[in-house]
Amino acid sequence: MRTPNRRLPPRQVEEPFKINHKITAREVRLVGDNVEQGIYPTDQARRMAEQQGLDLVEISPTAVPPVCRVIDYSKFKYEQKKRTREMKAKQTKVIVKEIRFGPNTDDHDYAFKLKHAQEFLKEGAKIKAYVHFVGRSIVFKERGEILLLKFAQALEDLAKVEQLPKLEGKRMFLYLAPKVAPSAAAKPKPAAPKEGEAKPKAEKQPAKNEAAE
């Protein structure tokens, strides 16, 4: 007979901090804005938290005596998770896109790869462009250098050079990084001519406006 599948009990998640009755120290140091700071017996500190409808949370267990805070533990955990998410968001992952050329890359292939590089840079990725020399084509290393410099120049509006063409074995590498997004102060510049064009029209309108009044 087949034995029925048994559900395993839900795994309990271990809390990162000891709270309330899980605090085993005989006395603790209370800190925070809502208590009189000092060293208290743990039972007394726990009662002080209960009187405020809050929790006694051990935030520094290695101190002597351990440091505790009287807070809303659920809110405290939420703020901790929020802070962790914000820190992870700031640690942006750098993506590097490779673009390969040959020393005799034709104009069509070059234009195709240039278009891809522009798209990658707009998305915030770095570019690792290189010319791969096969066999005797290494004698055309100057041609490869010229190609990579031309490539960097074509992308100068979107990218800055992190490393000029450098030969490593049978490959010559060029590294490009996207330029920093223009600041808010720099953004209005393209719109400036439009504002200038509108001014003469505004100067011609007073007579019409007066007539309308």
Coordinates of N, CA and C in Angstrom, one line a residue:
M1 N 0.8 -1.2 0.0 CA 0.0 0.0 0.0 C 0.9 1.3 0.0
R2 N 0.4 2.2 -0.7 CA 1.1 3.5 -0.8 C 0.9 4.3 0.5
T3 N 1.9 4.8 1.0 CA 1.7 5.6 2.2 C 1.4 7.0 1.8
P4 N 0.4 7.6 2.5 CA 0.0 8.9 2.2 C 1.1 9.9 2.4
N5 N 1.1 10.9 1.5 CA 2.2 12.0 1.6 C 1.9 12.8 2.9
R6 N 2.9 12.9 3.7 CA 2.8 13.7 4.9 C 3.4 15.1 4.7
R7 N 2.6 16.0 5.1 CA 3.1 17.4 5.0 C 4.1 17.7 6.2
L8 N 5.2 18.2 5.8 CA 6.2 18.6 6.8 C 5.7 19.8 7.6
P9 N 6.0 19.9 8.8 CA 5.6 21.1 9.6 C 6.3 22.3 9.0
P10 N 5.7 23.5 9.0 CA 6.4 24.7 8.5 C 7.6 25.0 9.2
R11 N 8.6 25.3 8.4 CA 9.9 25.6 9.0 C 9.9 27.0 9.7
Q12 N 10.3 27.0 11.0 CA 10.3 28.2 11.7 C 11.5 29.1 11.4
V13 N 11.2 30.4 11.1 CA 12.3 31.3 10.7 C 12.9 31.9 12.0
E14 N 14.2 31.7 12.1 CA 14.9 32.2 13.3 C 15.0 33.7 13.2
E15 N 14.5 34.4 14.3 CA 14.6 35.8 14.3 C 16.0 36.3 14.5
P16 N 16.4 37.4 13.8 CA 17.7 37.9 13.9 C 18.0 38.5 15.3
F17 N 17.0 38.9 16.0 CA 17.2 39.5 17.3 C 16.4 38.8 18.4
K18 N 16.9 38.7 19.6 CA 16.2 38.2 20.7 C 15.2 39.3 21.2
I19 N 14.0 38.9 21.5 CA 13.0 39.8 22.0 C 12.3 39.3 23.2
N20 N 11.9 40.2 24.1 CA 11.0 39.9 25.2 C 11.6 38.7 26.0
H21 N 10.8 37.6 26.2 CA 11.2 36.5 27.1 C 12.3 35.7 26.5
K22 N 12.8 35.9 25.3 CA 13.9 35.2 24.7 C 15.2 35.8 25.2
I23 N 15.2 37.0 25.8 CA 16.4 37.6 26.3 C 16.8 36.9 27.6
T24 N 17.9 36.3 27.6 CA 18.4 35.5 28.8 C 19.3 36.2 29.8
A25 N 19.8 37.4 29.4 CA 20.7 38.1 30.3 C 19.9 38.5 31.6
R26 N 20.6 38.6 32.7 CA 20.0 39.0 34.0 C 19.7 40.4 34.0
E27 N 20.5 41.3 33.4 CA 20.3 42.7 33.3 C 20.7 43.2 31.9
V28 N 20.1 44.3 31.6 CA 20.3 44.9 30.2 C 20.5 46.4 30.4
R29 N 21.2 47.0 29.3 CA 21.3 48.4 29.3 C 20.2 49.0 28.3
L30 N 19.3 49.8 28.8 CA 18.3 50.3 27.9 C 18.7 51.6 27.3
V31 N 18.4 51.7 26.0 CA 18.7 53.0 25.2 C 17.5 53.3 24.4
G32 N 17.4 54.5 24.0 CA 16.3 55.0 23.2 C 15.6 56.2 23.7
D33 N 14.7 56.7 22.9 CA 14.0 58.0 23.3 C 12.9 57.9 24.2
N34 N 12.3 56.7 24.3 CA 11.0 56.5 25.1 C 11.2 55.9 26.4
V35 N 12.5 55.8 26.9 CA 12.8 55.3 28.2 C 13.9 56.1 28.9
E36 N 14.0 56.0 30.2 CA 15.1 56.6 30.9 C 16.3 55.6 30.8
Q37 N 17.3 56.1 30.1 CA 18.4 55.2 29.8 C 19.2 54.8 31.0
G38 N 19.7 53.5 31.0 CA 20.4 53.0 32.2 C 20.4 51.5 32.2
I39 N 21.0 50.9 33.2 CA 21.0 49.5 33.4 C 19.9 49.0 34.3
Y40 N 19.1 48.0 33.8 CA 17.9 47.5 34.5 C 17.9 46.0 34.6
P41 N 17.3 45.4 35.6 CA 17.1 44.0 35.6 C 16.2 43.7 34.3
T42 N 16.4 42.6 33.7 CA 15.7 42.2 32.5 C 14.2 42.2 32.7
D43 N 13.8 41.6 33.8 CA 12.3 41.6 34.0 C 11.7 43.0 34.1
Q44 N 12.4 43.9 34.8 CA 11.9 45.2 34.9 C 11.9 45.9 33.5
A45 N 12.9 45.7 32.7 CA 13.0 46.3 31.4 C 11.9 45.8 30.5
R46 N 11.6 44.5 30.7 CA 10.5 43.9 29.9 C 9.1 44.5 30.3
R47 N 8.9 44.7 31.6 CA 7.7 45.3 32.1 C 7.5 46.7 31.5
M48 N 8.6 47.4 31.5 CA 8.6 48.8 31.0 C 8.1 48.8 29.5
A49 N 8.6 47.8 28.7 CA 8.2 47.7 27.3 C 6.7 47.4 27.2
E50 N 6.3 46.4 28.1 CA 4.9 46.0 28.1 C 3.9 47.1 28.4
Q51 N 4.3 48.0 29.3 CA 3.5 49.1 29.7 C 3.2 50.1 28.6
Q52 N 4.2 50.1 27.6 CA 4.0 51.0 26.5 C 3.4 50.2 25.3
G53 N 3.1 48.9 25.5 CA 2.6 48.2 24.4 C 3.7 47.9 23.3
L54 N 4.9 47.8 23.7 CA 6.0 47.6 22.8 C 6.8 46.4 23.2
D55 N 7.9 46.2 22.5 CA 8.8 45.0 22.7 C 10.1 45.4 23.2
L56 N 10.7 44.5 24.0 CA 12.1 44.7 24.4 C 13.0 43.9 23.4
V57 N 13.8 44.6 22.7 CA 14.6 44.0 21.7 C 16.1 44.1 22.0
E58 N 16.8 43.0 22.0 CA 18.3 43.0 22.2 C 19.0 43.3 20.9
I59 N 19.5 44.5 20.8 CA 20.2 45.0 19.6 C 21.7 44.8 19.6
S60 N 22.3 44.6 20.8 CA 23.7 44.4 20.8 C 24.0 43.4 21.9
P61 N 23.9 42.1 21.5 CA 24.0 41.0 22.5 C 25.5 40.8 23.0
T62 N 26.5 41.3 22.3 CA 27.9 41.1 22.8 C 28.3 42.1 23.8
A63 N 27.5 43.2 24.0 CA 27.9 44.2 25.0 C 27.7 43.6 26.4
V64 N 28.4 44.3 27.4 CA 28.2 43.9 28.8 C 27.8 45.1 29.6
P65 N 26.5 45.0 30.1 CA 25.4 44.1 29.7 C 24.9 44.3 28.3
P66 N 24.1 43.3 27.8 CA 23.6 43.5 26.4 C 22.7 44.8 26.3
V67 N 22.8 45.4 25.2 CA 22.0 46.6 24.9 C 20.7 46.3 24.3
C68 N 19.6 46.9 24.9 CA 18.3 46.6 24.4 C 17.6 47.9 24.2
R69 N 16.5 47.8 23.3 CA 15.7 49.0 23.0 C 14.3 48.7 23.1
V70 N 13.5 49.6 23.5 CA 12.0 49.4 23.6 C 11.4 50.0 22.4
I71 N 10.9 49.1 21.5 CA 10.4 49.5 20.2 C 9.3 48.5 19.8
D72 N 8.6 48.9 18.7 CA 7.7 48.1 18.0 C 8.5 47.1 17.1
Y73 N 8.6 45.8 17.5 CA 9.5 44.9 16.8 C 9.1 44.7 15.3
S74 N 7.8 44.7 15.0 CA 7.3 44.5 13.7 C 7.7 45.7 12.8
K75 N 7.6 46.9 13.3 CA 8.0 48.0 12.6 C 9.5 48.1 12.4
F76 N 10.2 47.7 13.5 CA 11.7 47.6 13.4 C 12.2 46.7 12.3
K77 N 11.5 45.5 12.2 CA 11.9 44.5 11.2 C 11.6 45.1 9.8
Y78 N 10.5 45.7 9.6 CA 10.1 46.3 8.3 C 11.2 47.3 7.9
E79 N 11.6 48.2 8.8 CA 12.6 49.2 8.5 C 13.9 48.6 8.1
Q80 N 14.3 47.5 8.8 CA 15.5 46.8 8.5 C 15.5 46.2 7.1
K81 N 14.4 45.6 6.7 CA 14.3 45.0 5.4 C 14.3 46.1 4.3
K82 N 13.6 47.2 4.6 CA 13.6 48.3 3.7 C 15.0 48.9 3.4
R83 N 15.7 49.0 4.5 CA 17.1 49.5 4.4 C 18.0 48.6 3.6
T84 N 17.8 47.3 3.8 CA 18.5 46.3 3.1 C 18.2 46.3 1.6
R85 N 16.9 46.5 1.3 CA 16.5 46.6 -0.2 C 17.1 47.8 -0.8
E86 N 17.1 48.9 -0.1 CA 17.7 50.1 -0.6 C 19.2 50.0 -0.9
M87 N 19.9 49.3 0.0 CA 21.3 49.1 -0.2 C 21.6 48.2 -1.4
K88 N 20.8 47.2 -1.6 CA 21.0 46.3 -2.7 C 20.7 47.1 -4.0
A89 N 19.7 47.9 -4.0 CA 19.3 48.7 -5.2 C 20.5 49.6 -5.6
K90 N 21.2 50.1 -4.6 CA 22.3 51.1 -4.9 C 23.5 50.3 -5.5
Q91 N 23.6 49.0 -5.1 CA 24.7 48.2 -5.7 C 24.4 47.7 -7.1
T92 N 24.4 48.6 -8.0 CA 24.0 48.3 -9.4 C 25.0 47.3 -10.0
K93 N 24.5 46.3 -10.7 CA 25.3 45.3 -11.3 C 25.8 45.9 -12.7
V94 N 27.1 45.8 -12.9 CA 27.7 46.3 -14.1 C 27.7 45.2 -15.1
I95 N 27.1 45.6 -16.3 CA 27.0 44.6 -17.4 C 28.1 45.0 -18.4
V96 N 28.8 44.1 -18.9 CA 29.9 44.3 -19.9 C 29.5 43.6 -21.2
K97 N 29.3 44.3 -22.3 CA 29.0 43.7 -23.6 C 30.2 43.6 -24.4
E98 N 30.4 42.5 -25.0 CA 31.6 42.3 -25.9 C 31.2 42.5 -27.4
I99 N 32.1 43.2 -28.1 CA 31.9 43.4 -29.5 C 33.2 43.1 -30.2
R100 N 33.1 42.1 -31.1 CA 34.3 41.6 -31.8 C 34.4 42.1 -33.2
F101 N 35.6 42.5 -33.6 CA 36.0 42.9 -34.9 C 37.1 42.0 -35.5
G102 N 37.2 42.0 -36.8 CA 38.4 41.4 -37.4 C 39.2 42.6 -38.0
P103 N 40.5 42.4 -38.3 CA 41.3 43.5 -38.8 C 40.8 44.0 -40.2
N104 N 40.0 43.2 -40.9 CA 39.4 43.6 -42.2 C 37.9 43.7 -42.2
T105 N 37.4 44.1 -41.0 CA 35.9 44.3 -40.9 C 35.4 45.3 -41.9
D106 N 34.4 44.9 -42.7 CA 33.9 45.8 -43.8 C 32.9 46.9 -43.2
D107 N 32.6 47.9 -44.0 CA 31.8 49.0 -43.5 C 30.4 48.6 -43.0
H108 N 29.8 47.6 -43.7 CA 28.5 47.2 -43.3 C 28.5 46.5 -41.9
D109 N 29.4 45.6 -41.7 CA 29.6 44.9 -40.4 C 29.9 45.9 -39.3
Y110 N 30.8 46.9 -39.6 CA 31.2 47.9 -38.7 C 29.9 48.7 -38.2
A111 N 29.1 49.2 -39.2 CA 27.9 50.0 -38.9 C 26.9 49.2 -38.0
F112 N 26.8 47.9 -38.3 CA 25.9 47.0 -37.6 C 26.4 46.9 -36.1
K113 N 27.6 46.8 -35.9 CA 28.2 46.6 -34.5 C 28.2 48.0 -33.8
L114 N 28.3 49.0 -34.5 CA 28.3 50.4 -33.9 C 26.9 50.6 -33.4
K115 N 25.9 50.2 -34.2 CA 24.5 50.4 -33.7 C 24.2 49.7 -32.5
H116 N 24.7 48.4 -32.4 CA 24.5 47.6 -31.2 C 25.2 48.3 -30.0
A117 N 26.4 48.8 -30.2 CA 27.1 49.4 -29.1 C 26.4 50.6 -28.6
Q118 N 25.8 51.4 -29.5 CA 25.0 52.6 -29.0 C 23.8 52.2 -28.2
E119 N 23.2 51.1 -28.5 CA 22.0 50.6 -27.7 C 22.5 50.1 -26.4
F120 N 23.6 49.4 -26.3 CA 24.2 48.9 -25.1 C 24.5 50.0 -24.1
L121 N 25.2 51.0 -24.7 CA 25.6 52.2 -23.8 C 24.4 52.9 -23.3
K122 N 23.3 53.1 -24.1 CA 22.1 53.8 -23.6 C 21.4 53.0 -22.5
E123 N 21.6 51.7 -22.5 CA 21.1 50.8 -21.4 C 21.9 50.8 -20.2
G124 N 23.1 51.5 -20.3 CA 24.0 51.5 -19.1 C 25.1 50.5 -19.1
A125 N 25.2 49.7 -20.1 CA 26.3 48.7 -20.1 C 27.6 49.2 -20.6
K126 N 28.7 48.6 -20.1 CA 30.0 48.9 -20.6 C 30.3 48.1 -21.9
I127 N 31.3 48.6 -22.6 CA 31.6 47.9 -23.9 C 33.1 47.4 -23.8
K128 N 33.2 46.2 -24.2 CA 34.6 45.6 -24.4 C 34.7 45.2 -25.8
A129 N 35.3 46.2 -26.6 CA 35.5 45.9 -28.0 C 36.9 45.4 -28.3
Y130 N 37.0 44.5 -29.2 CA 38.3 44.0 -29.5 C 38.4 43.5 -30.9
V131 N 39.7 43.5 -31.4 CA 40.0 43.0 -32.7 C 40.7 41.7 -32.5
H132 N 40.2 40.7 -33.2 CA 40.9 39.4 -33.0 C 41.7 39.1 -34.3
F133 N 43.0 38.9 -34.0 CA 43.9 38.6 -35.1 C 44.2 37.1 -35.3
V134 N 43.9 36.6 -36.4 CA 44.0 35.2 -36.7 C 45.3 34.9 -37.6
G135 N 46.1 34.1 -37.2 CA 47.3 33.7 -38.0 C 48.2 34.9 -38.3
R136 N 48.5 35.1 -39.6 CA 49.4 36.2 -40.0 C 48.7 37.6 -40.0
S137 N 47.4 37.6 -39.7 CA 46.8 38.9 -39.6 C 47.3 39.8 -38.5
I138 N 48.1 39.3 -37.6 CA 48.7 40.1 -36.6 C 49.6 41.2 -37.1
V139 N 50.0 41.0 -38.4 CA 50.8 42.1 -39.0 C 50.0 43.4 -39.2
F140 N 48.7 43.2 -39.2 CA 47.8 44.4 -39.4 C 47.3 45.0 -38.1
K141 N 48.2 44.9 -37.0 CA 47.7 45.4 -35.7 C 47.5 46.9 -35.7
E142 N 48.3 47.6 -36.6 CA 48.0 49.1 -36.7 C 46.6 49.3 -37.2
R143 N 46.2 48.5 -38.2 CA 44.9 48.6 -38.8 C 43.8 48.4 -37.7
G144 N 44.1 47.4 -36.8 CA 43.1 47.1 -35.7 C 43.0 48.3 -34.8
E145 N 44.2 48.9 -34.5 CA 44.2 50.1 -33.6 C 43.4 51.2 -34.1
I146 N 43.6 51.5 -35.4 CA 42.8 52.5 -36.1 C 41.3 52.3 -36.1
L147 N 41.0 51.0 -36.3 CA 39.5 50.6 -36.2 C 38.9 50.9 -34.9
L148 N 39.6 50.5 -33.8 CA 39.1 50.7 -32.5 C 39.0 52.2 -32.1
L149 N 40.0 53.0 -32.5 CA 40.0 54.4 -32.2 C 38.8 55.1 -33.0
K150 N 38.6 54.6 -34.2 CA 37.5 55.2 -35.0 C 36.1 54.8 -34.3
F151 N 36.1 53.6 -33.7 CA 34.9 53.1 -33.0 C 34.6 54.0 -31.8
A152 N 35.7 54.3 -31.0 CA 35.6 55.1 -29.8 C 35.1 56.5 -30.2
Q153 N 35.7 57.0 -31.3 CA 35.3 58.4 -31.7 C 33.9 58.5 -32.1
A154 N 33.4 57.4 -32.8 CA 32.0 57.4 -33.2 C 31.0 57.4 -32.0
L155 N 31.5 56.9 -30.9 CA 30.6 56.8 -29.7 C 30.9 57.8 -28.6
E156 N 31.7 58.8 -29.0 CA 32.1 59.8 -27.9 C 31.0 60.5 -27.3
D157 N 29.8 60.6 -27.9 CA 28.7 61.3 -27.3 C 28.0 60.5 -26.2
L158 N 28.2 59.2 -26.3 CA 27.6 58.2 -25.4 C 28.6 57.6 -24.4
A159 N 29.9 57.6 -24.8 CA 30.8 56.8 -24.0 C 32.1 57.5 -23.7
K160 N 32.8 57.1 -22.6 CA 34.1 57.6 -22.4 C 35.1 56.4 -22.4
V161 N 36.3 56.7 -22.8 CA 37.3 55.6 -22.9 C 37.9 55.2 -21.6
E162 N 37.7 54.0 -21.2 CA 38.3 53.5 -19.9 C 39.7 53.0 -20.2
Q163 N 39.9 52.4 -21.4 CA 41.3 51.9 -21.7 C 41.4 52.0 -23.2
L164 N 42.5 52.7 -23.6 CA 42.8 52.8 -25.1 C 43.2 51.4 -25.6
P165 N 43.2 51.3 -27.0 CA 43.5 50.0 -27.6 C 44.8 49.5 -27.1
K166 N 44.8 48.2 -26.6 CA 46.0 47.6 -26.0 C 46.0 46.1 -26.5
L167 N 47.1 45.7 -27.0 CA 47.3 44.4 -27.6 C 47.6 43.4 -26.5
E168 N 46.8 42.3 -26.3 CA 47.0 41.3 -25.4 C 46.9 39.9 -26.1
G169 N 48.1 39.3 -26.4 CA 48.1 38.1 -27.2 C 47.7 38.4 -28.6
K170 N 46.7 37.7 -29.1 CA 46.2 37.9 -30.4 C 44.9 38.8 -30.5
R171 N 44.7 39.5 -29.4 CA 43.5 40.4 -29.4 C 44.0 41.8 -28.9
M172 N 43.3 42.8 -29.5 CA 43.6 44.2 -29.1 C 42.2 44.7 -28.5
F173 N 42.3 45.1 -27.3 CA 41.1 45.5 -26.5 C 40.9 47.0 -26.4
L174 N 39.7 47.4 -26.4 CA 39.3 48.8 -26.1 C 38.1 48.7 -25.1
Y175 N 38.2 49.5 -24.0 CA 37.1 49.5 -23.0 C 36.4 50.8 -23.0
L176 N 35.1 50.8 -23.1 CA 34.3 52.0 -23.0 C 33.3 51.9 -21.9
A177 N 33.0 53.0 -21.3 CA 31.9 53.1 -20.2 C 30.9 54.2 -20.6
P178 N 29.7 54.0 -20.3 CA 28.7 55.0 -20.6 C 28.9 56.3 -19.8
K179 N 28.7 57.4 -20.4 CA 28.9 58.7 -19.8 C 27.8 58.9 -18.7
V180 N 28.1 59.6 -17.7 CA 27.1 59.9 -16.6 C 25.9 60.7 -17.3
A181 N 24.7 60.3 -16.9 CA 23.5 61.0 -17.4 C 23.6 62.5 -17.1
P182 N 23.2 63.3 -18.0 CA 23.3 64.8 -17.8 C 22.5 65.2 -16.6
S183 N 23.0 66.2 -15.9 CA 22.3 66.7 -14.7 C 21.1 67.4 -15.1
A184 N 20.2 67.6 -14.0 CA 19.0 68.3 -14.3 C 19.2 69.7 -14.8
A185 N 20.3 70.3 -14.3 CA 20.6 71.7 -14.8 C 21.0 71.7 -16.2
A186 N 21.5 70.6 -16.7 CA 22.0 70.6 -18.1 C 20.9 70.2 -19.1
K187 N 19.8 69.7 -18.6 CA 18.7 69.2 -19.5 C 18.0 70.3 -20.2
P188 N 17.7 71.5 -19.6 CA 17.0 72.5 -20.3 C 17.7 73.1 -21.5
K189 N 19.0 72.8 -21.7 CA 19.7 73.5 -22.8 C 19.1 73.3 -24.2
P190 N 18.7 72.0 -24.5 CA 18.1 71.8 -25.8 C 16.8 72.7 -26.0
A191 N 16.1 73.0 -25.0 CA 14.8 73.7 -25.1 C 15.0 75.2 -25.2
A192 N 16.3 75.7 -24.9 CA 16.5 77.1 -24.9 C 16.2 77.8 -26.2
P193 N 16.6 77.2 -27.3 CA 16.3 77.9 -28.6 C 14.8 78.1 -28.8
K194 N 14.0 77.1 -28.4 CA 12.6 77.2 -28.5 C 12.0 78.4 -27.7
E195 N 12.6 78.6 -26.5 CA 12.1 79.7 -25.7 C 12.5 81.0 -26.4
G196 N 13.7 81.0 -27.0 CA 14.1 82.2 -27.7 C 13.3 82.5 -28.9
E197 N 12.8 81.5 -29.6 CA 12.0 81.7 -30.7 C 10.6 82.2 -30.4
A198 N 10.2 81.8 -29.2 CA 8.8 82.2 -28.8 C 8.8 83.7 -28.3
K199 N 9.9 84.2 -27.9 CA 9.9 85.6 -27.4 C 9.5 86.6 -28.4
P200 N 10.1 86.6 -29.7 CA 9.6 87.6 -30.7 C 8.1 87.5 -30.9
K201 N 7.5 86.3 -30.9 CA 6.1 86.2 -31.1 C 5.4 86.9 -30.0
A202 N 5.9 86.7 -28.7 CA 5.2 87.3 -27.6 C 5.3 88.8 -27.6
E203 N 6.4 89.3 -28.2 CA 6.5 90.8 -28.3 C 5.6 91.4 -29.3
K204 N 5.2 90.6 -30.3 CA 4.3 91.1 -31.4 C 2.8 91.1 -30.9
Q205 N 2.6 90.3 -29.8 CA 1.2 90.1 -29.4 C 0.5 91.2 -28.6
P206 N 1.3 92.1 -27.9 CA 0.6 93.1 -27.0 C -0.5 93.9 -27.7
A207 N -0.2 94.3 -29.0 CA -1.2 95.1 -29.7 C -2.5 94.4 -29.9
K208 N -2.4 93.1 -30.2 CA -3.6 92.3 -30.4 C -4.3 92.1 -29.1
N209 N -3.5 91.9 -28.0 CA -4.1 91.7 -26.7 C -4.9 92.9 -26.2
E210 N -4.3 94.1 -26.5 CA -4.9 95.3 -26.1 C -6.2 95.5 -26.9
A211 N -6.2 95.2 -28.1 CA -7.3 95.4 -29.0 C -8.4 94.4 -28.5
A212 N -8.0 93.3 -28.1 CA -9.0 92.3 -27.6 C -9.7 92.8 -26.3
E213 N -8.9 93.4 -25.5 CA -9.4 94.0 -24.2 C -10.4 95.1 -24.5

